[in-house]
Amino acid sequence: MVNEKVGRAANPGKRTRLPAAERRAQILTVARDLFVTQGFEQASMRRIADAAGITPTAIYDHFADKEALLTAIAADFFDGLVAAMTVPPDAATDPLGLLRQLMINYVRYGLAHPNEYRLVFMTSLSRFVPTLGHRGLPCSGVVPEEVAQKTVKAMQSFGILQTGIERLVAAGLLRADDPEGFADSVWAMGHGIVSLVITKGDSNFTPIDRWIDTSIGILMDGMRPR
Amino acid sequence: MVNEKVGRAANPGKRTRLPAAERRAQILTVARDLFVTQGFEQASMRRIADAAGITPTAIYDHFADKEALLTAIAADFFDGLVAAMTVPPDAATDPLGLLRQLMINYVRYGLAHPNEYRLVFMTSLSRFVPTLGHRGLPCSGVVPEEVAQKTVKAMQSFGILQTGIERLVAAGLLRADDPEGFADSVWAMGHGIVSLVITKGDSNFTPIDRWIDTSIGILMDGMRPR
DNA sequence: ACCGTAAACTTATCGCTGTTAGGTTAGGTG
DNA sequence: CACCTAACCTAACAGCGATAAGTTTACGGT
């Protein structure tokens, strides 16, 4: 008999055999699709394999485990984020407007890829957040390898924001109190908006556009020299 | 024989039988403990049951499913949050300082209960976020029952923030542009700080205290009348 | 004091999950 | 043709959430 399992996959009859690189890319594509449409938990290795037209175990020849799929996808996401935040240095536009655009791009990109965003910025992979100090001050514990790598990638886009702010400070357009802290605050605001809308929907909030506008306005005014 | 399974539970020999209310409360206690120390996924019904000294299925006599445990815990969390944000109206303190304190309390409470916070504010229960509009504008879909209930509870603490800000606007201490938007922005900032520290640790950031200070400073300045 | 009944809890099992060990087949090289 | 390895498979494990149906315990009414 020819091992003709019943309802196999996308390509029922012929079972194709691909070189590693192609197969890897294909797995990544269908995995991202399933993660995005069904979520990380619901998208099982079996379903991913099924969509890819192979058996679940074949995935393990290309990726260490399910998390490895996630981190590979996260890498792509970060590349896109960096691209979205890399606005051409048309020095013609006013510098403050550039910061404004930076934050808008961040929020829009996050909302345009809500599930990747959640995977990347709102989950700590398998290792759970270790218990923190009871005063609420986290004792920065051992950071797993992949999380660290993710962090590096994230820092790249954060760096864009940071240097942007430093430039504005140098130009005297923003207060010089605490440039690094400013970048953190701007990021917190942007991330707060994105993650709140993702988890709770925008139904209970100020319309998203006005929300972004108001938030940016507050930030700008709040960081301006007195 | 007396059904003497090997290494049973906390109270090995005697198998106690509790009235529903007590058992329910006890299950909730151990479940919260396991959720907090090991995370929602890792804390299985079997482990919870084991810690409670009963079999897994007994839990289902008191809670519909695993999520019901979570929502019950979330309710307690929100009660604590509301309490933390209900500062006594010592009108003696300046009103702006009260808003400041409100945000500090929010962030500290969130960081003091990081895993409950994540469970409550950073996960959408089982149902995944439905695919959003491709322009990044969420199409507010059907909200599951429990999520809605969670939202109501969350709105209570948000309401405290909102009325606090409205009072400051009425007193002329803040701009009157968009009071509702201001509350959203303040919340986004607070939530952004908490969730970023929770998922990524505080290692890469401005020290948390300074971060809060700087953020609040920006918000205050940014909302003040020009 | 008995007994019925309902509450409290159990056993056994289902279909699912991520993952591993080890076997098989196809494609290209000598 | 023989071989070898990359690519893929089958079978299975331990654990998951959840259900159906059976058992034990406590308590209220007579």
Coordinates of C-alpha atoms (C1' of nucleotides) in Angstrom, one line a residue:
Chain A
M1 CA 0.0 0.0 0.0
V2 CA 1.1 3.5 -0.7
N3 CA 0.5 5.1 2.7
E4 CA -2.5 7.0 1.5
K5 CA -3.8 8.6 4.7
V6 CA -7.2 10.1 4.3
G7 CA -7.4 13.9 4.2
R8 CA -3.8 14.8 4.2
A9 CA -2.9 18.4 3.4
A10 CA -3.0 21.2 1.0
N11 CA -1.5 19.1 -1.8
P12 CA -3.2 15.8 -1.2
G13 CA -1.7 13.4 -3.8
K14 CA 1.8 14.3 -4.5
R15 CA 4.2 14.7 -1.5
T16 CA 6.9 17.1 -2.5
R17 CA 10.3 17.1 -1.1
L18 CA 12.0 20.5 -0.7
P19 CA 15.6 21.6 0.0
A20 CA 16.0 22.7 3.6
A21 CA 16.0 26.4 3.0
E22 CA 12.8 26.4 1.0
R23 CA 11.0 24.1 3.4
R24 CA 12.1 26.3 6.3
A25 CA 10.8 29.4 4.7
Q26 CA 7.6 27.7 3.8
I27 CA 7.0 26.4 7.3
L28 CA 7.7 29.9 8.6
T29 CA 5.1 31.4 6.2
V30 CA 2.3 29.0 7.2
A31 CA 3.3 29.2 10.9
R32 CA 3.1 33.0 10.8
D33 CA -0.3 32.8 9.1
L34 CA -1.7 30.4 11.7
F35 CA -0.2 32.3 14.6
V36 CA -1.7 35.5 13.3
T37 CA -5.2 34.1 12.5
Q38 CA -5.5 31.7 15.4
G39 CA -3.0 32.7 18.0
F40 CA 0.1 31.1 19.3
E41 CA -1.6 28.5 21.6
Q42 CA -4.2 27.4 19.1
A43 CA -1.8 27.0 16.2
S44 CA -0.5 23.6 17.0
M45 CA 2.5 21.9 15.5
R46 CA 0.2 19.4 13.9
R47 CA -1.9 22.1 12.3
I48 CA 1.2 23.9 11.1
A49 CA 2.6 20.7 9.6
D50 CA -0.7 19.9 8.0
A51 CA -0.9 23.3 6.4
A52 CA 2.7 22.8 5.2
G53 CA 1.9 19.4 3.8
I54 CA 4.3 17.5 6.0
T55 CA 4.2 15.6 9.3
P56 CA 4.7 17.5 12.6
T57 CA 8.0 15.9 13.3
A58 CA 9.5 17.1 10.1
I59 CA 9.3 20.6 11.5
Y60 CA 11.8 19.7 14.1
D61 CA 14.4 19.1 11.5
H62 CA 14.2 22.8 10.7
F63 CA 13.4 24.4 14.1
A64 CA 14.4 23.4 17.6
D65 CA 10.8 23.7 19.0
K66 CA 7.7 25.8 18.7
E67 CA 9.3 28.8 20.3
A68 CA 12.0 28.8 17.7
L69 CA 9.2 29.4 15.1
L70 CA 8.1 32.3 17.2
T71 CA 11.5 33.9 17.5
A72 CA 12.1 33.6 13.8
I73 CA 8.9 35.3 13.1
A74 CA 9.7 37.9 15.7
A75 CA 12.9 38.7 13.8
D76 CA 11.0 39.5 10.7
F77 CA 8.5 41.6 12.7
F78 CA 11.3 43.7 14.1
D79 CA 12.8 44.2 10.7
G80 CA 9.5 45.6 9.6
L81 CA 9.3 47.7 12.6
V82 CA 12.7 49.2 12.1
A83 CA 11.8 49.9 8.5
A84 CA 8.6 51.6 9.5
M85 CA 10.5 53.8 12.0
T86 CA 13.2 54.6 9.6
V87 CA 11.8 57.7 8.0
P88 CA 14.0 59.3 5.3
P89 CA 15.9 62.2 6.8
D90 CA 14.2 64.8 4.7
A91 CA 15.6 67.5 6.8
A92 CA 13.0 69.8 5.2
T93 CA 10.3 68.6 7.6
D94 CA 10.5 70.2 11.0
P95 CA 12.4 68.0 13.6
L96 CA 9.5 67.9 16.1
G97 CA 7.2 66.6 13.3
L98 CA 9.7 63.9 12.7
L99 CA 9.4 62.6 16.3
R100 CA 5.6 62.9 15.9
Q101 CA 5.8 60.8 12.8
L102 CA 8.0 58.3 14.5
M103 CA 5.5 57.6 17.2
I104 CA 2.6 57.5 14.8
N105 CA 4.5 54.9 12.7
Y106 CA 5.2 52.8 15.7
V107 CA 1.6 52.7 16.8
R108 CA 0.3 52.1 13.4
Y109 CA 2.7 49.3 12.7
G110 CA 1.9 47.7 16.0
L111 CA -1.9 47.9 15.3
A112 CA -1.4 46.6 11.8
H113 CA 0.3 43.5 13.1
P114 CA -1.5 43.0 16.4
N115 CA -0.8 39.3 16.9
E116 CA 2.9 39.5 16.0
Y117 CA 3.0 42.5 18.3
R118 CA 1.5 40.5 21.1
L119 CA 3.8 37.6 20.5
V120 CA 6.9 39.8 20.5
F121 CA 6.1 42.5 23.1
M122 CA 3.5 41.0 25.3
T123 CA 4.7 37.4 26.0
S124 CA 7.8 36.2 27.8
L125 CA 8.1 32.9 25.8
S126 CA 7.9 29.8 27.9
R127 CA 9.8 31.1 31.0
F128 CA 7.5 33.0 33.2
V129 CA 8.4 36.2 34.7
P130 CA 10.1 35.3 37.9
T131 CA 8.5 36.5 41.1
L132 CA 9.5 40.0 41.8
G133 CA 10.5 41.8 44.9
H134 CA 7.5 42.4 47.1
R135 CA 8.0 46.1 47.0
G136 CA 7.3 45.9 43.3
L137 CA 10.9 46.4 42.3
P138 CA 11.8 43.6 39.9
C139 CA 15.0 41.8 40.7
S140 CA 16.4 41.5 37.2
G141 CA 16.8 37.7 37.1
V142 CA 18.5 35.5 34.6
V143 CA 17.3 36.4 31.1
P144 CA 16.9 33.4 28.7
E145 CA 19.0 33.4 25.6
E146 CA 16.2 34.0 23.1
V147 CA 14.6 36.7 25.1
A148 CA 17.9 38.5 25.2
Q149 CA 18.2 38.2 21.4
K150 CA 14.7 39.5 21.0
T151 CA 15.6 42.4 23.3
V152 CA 18.6 43.3 21.2
K153 CA 16.4 43.5 18.1
A154 CA 13.9 45.6 20.0
M155 CA 16.6 47.9 21.2
Q156 CA 17.4 48.7 17.6
S157 CA 14.1 50.3 16.9
F158 CA 14.2 51.8 20.4
G159 CA 17.6 53.3 19.4
I160 CA 16.0 55.1 16.5
L161 CA 13.6 56.7 18.9
Q162 CA 16.4 57.5 21.3
T163 CA 18.7 59.2 18.9
G164 CA 15.8 61.1 17.5
I165 CA 15.1 62.5 20.9
E166 CA 18.7 63.2 21.6
R167 CA 18.9 65.2 18.4
L168 CA 16.0 67.3 19.4
V169 CA 17.5 67.9 22.8
A170 CA 20.8 68.9 21.2
A171 CA 18.8 71.3 19.0
G172 CA 17.3 72.9 22.1
L173 CA 13.8 71.9 21.0
L174 CA 13.3 69.6 24.1
R175 CA 14.3 69.9 27.7
A176 CA 17.7 68.4 28.6
D177 CA 16.5 67.0 31.9
D178 CA 16.7 63.3 31.1
P179 CA 16.9 62.4 27.4
E180 CA 17.1 58.7 28.0
G181 CA 14.1 58.9 30.3
F182 CA 12.2 60.8 27.7
A183 CA 12.7 58.0 25.2
D184 CA 11.5 55.5 27.7
S185 CA 8.4 57.5 28.4
V186 CA 7.6 58.0 24.8
W187 CA 8.0 54.3 24.2
A188 CA 5.9 53.5 27.2
M189 CA 3.1 55.7 25.9
G190 CA 3.2 54.2 22.4
H191 CA 3.4 50.7 23.7
G192 CA 0.6 51.4 26.2
I193 CA -1.7 52.6 23.5
V194 CA -0.9 49.7 21.2
S195 CA -1.2 47.0 23.8
L196 CA -4.3 48.4 25.4
V197 CA -6.1 48.5 22.1
I198 CA -4.9 45.0 21.2
T199 CA -6.0 43.4 24.4
K200 CA -9.2 45.3 25.0
G201 CA -10.3 46.5 21.6
D202 CA -10.8 50.2 20.9
S203 CA -14.5 50.1 21.8
N204 CA -14.1 51.8 25.2
F205 CA -11.5 54.3 24.3
T206 CA -11.1 57.6 22.6
P207 CA -11.1 57.0 18.9
I208 CA -7.6 55.8 18.1
D209 CA -6.6 58.7 15.9
R210 CA -7.6 61.3 18.4
W211 CA -6.0 59.2 21.1
I212 CA -2.7 59.2 19.3
D213 CA -3.0 62.9 18.6
T214 CA -3.7 63.8 22.2
S215 CA -1.0 61.6 23.6
I216 CA 1.6 63.0 21.2
G217 CA 0.5 66.5 22.0
I218 CA 0.9 65.9 25.7
L219 CA 4.3 64.4 25.2
M220 CA 5.5 67.2 23.0
D221 CA 4.3 69.9 25.4
G222 CA 5.6 68.0 28.4
M223 CA 9.1 67.7 27.0
R224 CA 9.4 71.2 25.6
P225 CA 11.7 73.7 27.4
R226 CA 9.8 75.7 29.9
Chain B
M1 CA -8.5 -1.0 51.0
V2 CA -8.8 2.6 51.8
N3 CA -7.8 4.2 48.5
E4 CA -4.3 5.1 49.8
K5 CA -2.7 6.5 46.7
V6 CA 1.0 7.0 47.1
G7 CA 2.2 10.6 47.5
R8 CA -1.1 12.4 47.5
A9 CA -1.2 16.0 48.6
A10 CA -0.5 18.5 51.3
N11 CA -2.5 16.5 53.8
P12 CA -1.5 13.0 53.0
G13 CA -3.5 10.8 55.3
K14 CA -6.9 12.3 56.0
R15 CA -9.0 13.3 53.1
T16 CA -11.0 16.2 54.2
R17 CA -14.4 17.1 52.8
L18 CA -15.3 20.8 52.8
P19 CA -18.5 22.7 52.2
A20 CA -18.6 24.3 48.8
A21 CA -17.8 27.8 49.8
E22 CA -14.7 26.9 51.8
R23 CA -13.5 24.5 49.1
R24 CA -14.0 27.1 46.5
A25 CA -12.1 29.7 48.4
Q26 CA -9.3 27.2 49.0
I27 CA -9.0 26.3 45.4
L28 CA -8.9 29.9 44.5
T29 CA -6.1 30.5 47.0
V30 CA -3.8 27.7 45.7
A31 CA -4.7 28.5 42.1
R32 CA -3.6 32.1 42.6
D33 CA -0.4 31.0 44.2
L34 CA 0.4 28.6 41.4
F35 CA -0.6 31.1 38.7
V36 CA 1.6 33.7 40.3
T37 CA 4.6 31.5 40.8
Q38 CA 4.5 29.4 37.7
G39 CA 2.2 31.2 35.3
F40 CA -1.2 30.5 33.8
E41 CA -0.1 27.8 31.3
Q42 CA 2.3 25.9 33.6
A43 CA -0.2 25.8 36.5
S44 CA -2.3 22.8 35.3
M45 CA -5.5 21.7 36.8
R46 CA -3.8 18.6 38.0
R47 CA -1.2 20.5 39.9
I48 CA -3.8 22.9 41.3
A49 CA -5.9 19.9 42.4
D50 CA -2.9 18.3 43.9
A51 CA -2.0 21.3 45.9
A52 CA -5.6 21.5 47.1
G53 CA -5.6 17.9 48.1
I54 CA -8.4 16.8 45.7
T55 CA -8.6 15.3 42.3
P56 CA -8.7 17.6 39.2
T57 CA -12.3 16.9 38.4
A58 CA -13.5 18.1 41.7
I59 CA -12.4 21.6 40.7
Y60 CA -15.1 21.4 38.0
D61 CA -17.8 21.2 40.6
H62 CA -16.8 24.7 41.8
F63 CA -15.6 26.4 38.6
A64 CA -16.8 26.0 35.0
D65 CA -13.3 25.7 33.6
K66 CA -9.7 26.9 34.0
E67 CA -10.6 30.4 32.7
A68 CA -13.2 30.7 35.4
L69 CA -10.4 30.4 38.0
L70 CA -8.6 33.2 36.2
T71 CA -11.6 35.5 36.1
A72 CA -12.3 35.0 39.8
I73 CA -8.8 35.9 40.6
A74 CA -9.0 38.8 38.3
A75 CA -12.0 40.1 40.2
D76 CA -9.9 40.1 43.4
F77 CA -7.0 41.8 41.6
F78 CA -9.3 44.6 40.5
D79 CA -10.7 45.1 44.0
G80 CA -7.1 45.5 45.2
L81 CA -6.4 47.9 42.3
V82 CA -9.4 50.0 43.1
A83 CA -8.4 50.1 46.7
A84 CA -4.9 51.1 45.8
M85 CA -6.2 53.9 43.7
T86 CA -8.7 55.1 46.2
V87 CA -6.6 57.6 48.1
P88 CA -8.4 59.3 51.0
P89 CA -9.6 62.7 49.9
D90 CA -7.3 64.6 52.2
A91 CA -8.1 67.8 50.5
A92 CA -5.0 69.2 52.2
T93 CA -2.7 67.8 49.7
D94 CA -2.5 69.6 46.4
P95 CA -4.8 68.3 43.7
L96 CA -2.0 67.8 41.2
G97 CA -0.1 65.7 43.7
L98 CA -3.1 63.6 44.0
L99 CA -3.0 62.7 40.3
R100 CA 0.6 62.0 40.7
Q101 CA 0.0 59.7 43.6
L102 CA -2.8 58.0 41.6
M103 CA -0.4 57.0 38.8
I104 CA 2.3 56.0 41.2
N105 CA -0.1 53.7 43.0
Y106 CA -1.2 52.2 39.8
V107 CA 2.2 51.4 38.6
R108 CA 3.4 50.1 41.9
Y109 CA 0.4 47.9 42.4
G110 CA 0.8 46.5 38.9
L111 CA 4.5 45.8 39.5
A112 CA 3.7 44.3 42.9
H113 CA 1.4 41.8 41.2
P114 CA 3.1 41.3 37.9
N115 CA 1.5 38.0 37.0
E116 CA -2.0 38.9 38.0
Y117 CA -1.4 42.1 36.0
R118 CA -0.4 40.1 33.0
L119 CA -3.3 37.8 33.4
V120 CA -5.8 40.6 33.6
F121 CA -4.4 43.3 31.3
M122 CA -2.2 41.4 28.9
T123 CA -4.1 38.3 27.9
S124 CA -7.4 38.0 26.1
L125 CA -8.4 34.7 27.7
S126 CA -8.9 31.9 25.3
R127 CA -10.4 33.8 22.4
F128 CA -7.6 35.3 20.4
V129 CA -7.8 38.8 19.2
P130 CA -9.8 38.6 16.0
T131 CA -8.0 39.7 12.9
L132 CA -8.1 43.4 12.7
G133 CA -8.6 45.7 9.7
H134 CA -5.6 45.7 7.5
R135 CA -5.2 49.5 7.9
G136 CA -4.5 48.8 11.6
L137 CA -7.9 50.0 12.8
P138 CA -9.5 47.3 14.9
C139 CA -13.0 46.4 13.9
S140 CA -14.5 46.1 17.4
G141 CA -15.8 42.6 17.1
V142 CA -18.0 40.6 19.4
V143 CA -16.6 40.7 22.9
P144 CA -16.9 37.4 24.9
E145 CA -19.0 37.6 28.1
E146 CA -16.2 37.2 30.6
V147 CA -13.9 39.7 28.8
A148 CA -16.7 42.2 29.0
Q149 CA -17.1 41.6 32.7
K150 CA -13.4 42.0 33.2
T151 CA -13.7 45.2 31.2
V152 CA -16.4 46.6 33.5
K153 CA -14.2 46.0 36.5
A154 CA -11.3 47.6 34.8
M155 CA -13.4 50.6 34.0
Q156 CA -14.1 51.2 37.7
S157 CA -10.4 51.9 38.4
F158 CA -10.2 53.8 35.2
G159 CA -13.2 55.9 36.3
I160 CA -11.3 56.9 39.4
L161 CA -8.5 58.2 37.2
Q162 CA -11.0 59.9 34.9
T163 CA -12.9 61.8 37.5
G164 CA -9.7 62.8 39.1
I165 CA -8.6 64.4 35.9
E166 CA -12.0 66.0 35.2
R167 CA -11.8 67.6 38.7
L168 CA -8.4 69.0 37.8
V169 CA -9.7 70.3 34.5
A170 CA -12.6 71.9 36.3
A171 CA -10.2 73.6 38.8
G172 CA -8.3 75.0 35.9
L173 CA -5.2 73.1 36.7
L174 CA -5.2 71.2 33.5
R175 CA -6.1 72.1 29.9
A176 CA -9.7 71.6 28.9
D177 CA -8.9 70.3 25.4
D178 CA -9.9 66.7 25.8
P179 CA -10.3 65.5 29.4
E180 CA -11.3 62.0 28.3
G181 CA -8.4 61.7 26.0
F182 CA -6.1 62.9 28.9
A183 CA -7.3 60.0 31.0
D184 CA -6.7 57.6 28.2
S185 CA -3.2 58.9 27.7
V186 CA -2.3 58.8 31.4
W187 CA -3.5 55.2 31.6
A188 CA -1.6 54.3 28.4
M189 CA 1.6 55.7 29.9
G190 CA 1.1 53.9 33.2
H191 CA 0.1 50.7 31.5
G192 CA 3.0 51.0 29.1
I193 CA 5.5 51.3 32.0
V194 CA 4.1 48.4 33.9
S195 CA 3.7 46.0 31.0
L196 CA 7.1 46.8 29.5
V197 CA 8.8 46.2 32.8
I198 CA 6.8 43.0 33.3
T199 CA 7.6 41.5 29.9
K200 CA 11.2 42.7 29.5
G201 CA 12.5 43.2 33.0
D202 CA 13.8 46.6 34.1
S203 CA 17.4 45.8 33.2
N204 CA 17.4 47.9 30.0
F205 CA 15.5 50.8 31.2
T206 CA 15.8 53.9 33.2
P207 CA 15.6 52.9 36.9
I208 CA 11.9 52.4 37.6
D209 CA 11.6 55.2 40.1
R210 CA 13.1 57.8 37.8
W211 CA 11.1 56.5 34.9
I212 CA 7.9 57.0 36.8
D213 CA 9.0 60.4 37.9
T214 CA 10.0 61.5 34.4
S215 CA 6.9 60.2 32.9
I216 CA 4.6 61.9 35.4
G217 CA 6.6 65.1 34.9
I218 CA 6.0 65.0 31.2
L219 CA 2.3 64.2 31.6
M220 CA 1.8 67.0 34.1
D221 CA 3.7 69.6 32.1
G222 CA 2.0 68.4 28.9
M223 CA -1.5 68.8 30.3
R224 CA -1.0 72.1 32.0
P225 CA -2.6 75.1 30.6
R226 CA -0.3 77.0 28.3
Chain C
dA1 C1' -32.0 6.1 65.4
dC2 C1' -32.8 5.5 60.9
dC3 C1' -32.8 6.6 56.0
dG4 C1' -33.0 9.1 51.8
dT5 C1' -31.0 12.5 49.2
dA6 C1' -28.1 15.7 47.6
dA7 C1' -23.5 17.5 47.9
dA8 C1' -18.7 16.4 47.5
dC9 C1' -15.6 13.9 45.5
dT10 C1' -13.6 9.9 42.6
dT11 C1' -12.2 6.7 38.6
dA12 C1' -11.8 6.1 33.9
dT13 C1' -11.4 8.0 29.7
dC14 C1' -11.4 11.1 25.5
dG15 C1' -9.0 13.9 22.2
dC16 C1' -5.6 17.0 22.2
dT17 C1' -0.8 19.0 23.0
dG18 C1' 4.7 19.4 22.3
dT19 C1' 8.3 16.4 21.7
dT20 C1' 11.5 12.3 20.9
dA21 C1' 13.5 7.9 19.1
dG22 C1' 14.3 5.4 15.5
dG23 C1' 13.0 3.8 10.8
dT24 C1' 12.4 4.9 5.7
dT25 C1' 12.9 7.0 1.2
dA26 C1' 14.5 10.0 -2.3
dG27 C1' 18.3 12.6 -4.8
dG28 C1' 22.7 13.3 -5.9
dT29 C1' 27.8 11.7 -6.0
dG30 C1' 31.6 8.5 -6.7
Chain D
dC1 C1' 25.4 0.5 -9.8
dA2 C1' 26.4 1.4 -4.8
dC3 C1' 26.3 4.5 -1.3
dC4 C1' 25.2 8.2 1.7
dT5 C1' 23.0 11.7 3.6
dA6 C1' 19.2 15.1 3.7
dA7 C1' 14.4 15.0 4.1
dC8 C1' 10.7 13.0 5.8
dC9 C1' 8.0 9.4 8.2
dT10 C1' 5.6 6.2 12.0
dA11 C1' 4.9 5.2 16.6
dA12 C1' 4.9 6.5 21.0
dC13 C1' 5.3 9.2 25.5
dA14 C1' 3.9 12.1 29.1
dG15 C1' 1.0 15.7 30.1
dC16 C1' -2.9 18.8 29.1
dG17 C1' -8.3 20.4 29.8
dA18 C1' -12.4 18.4 30.1
dT19 C1' -16.5 15.0 30.5
dA20 C1' -19.5 11.0 32.0
dA21 C1' -20.7 8.3 35.3
dG22 C1' -19.9 6.1 39.6
dT23 C1' -19.0 6.4 44.7
dT24 C1' -18.9 8.1 49.3
dT25 C1' -20.1 11.3 53.0
dA26 C1' -22.9 14.4 55.7
dC27 C1' -27.0 16.1 57.1
dG28 C1' -32.1 17.0 57.6
dG29 C1' -36.7 15.0 58.2
dT30 C1' -39.4 11.7 60.4

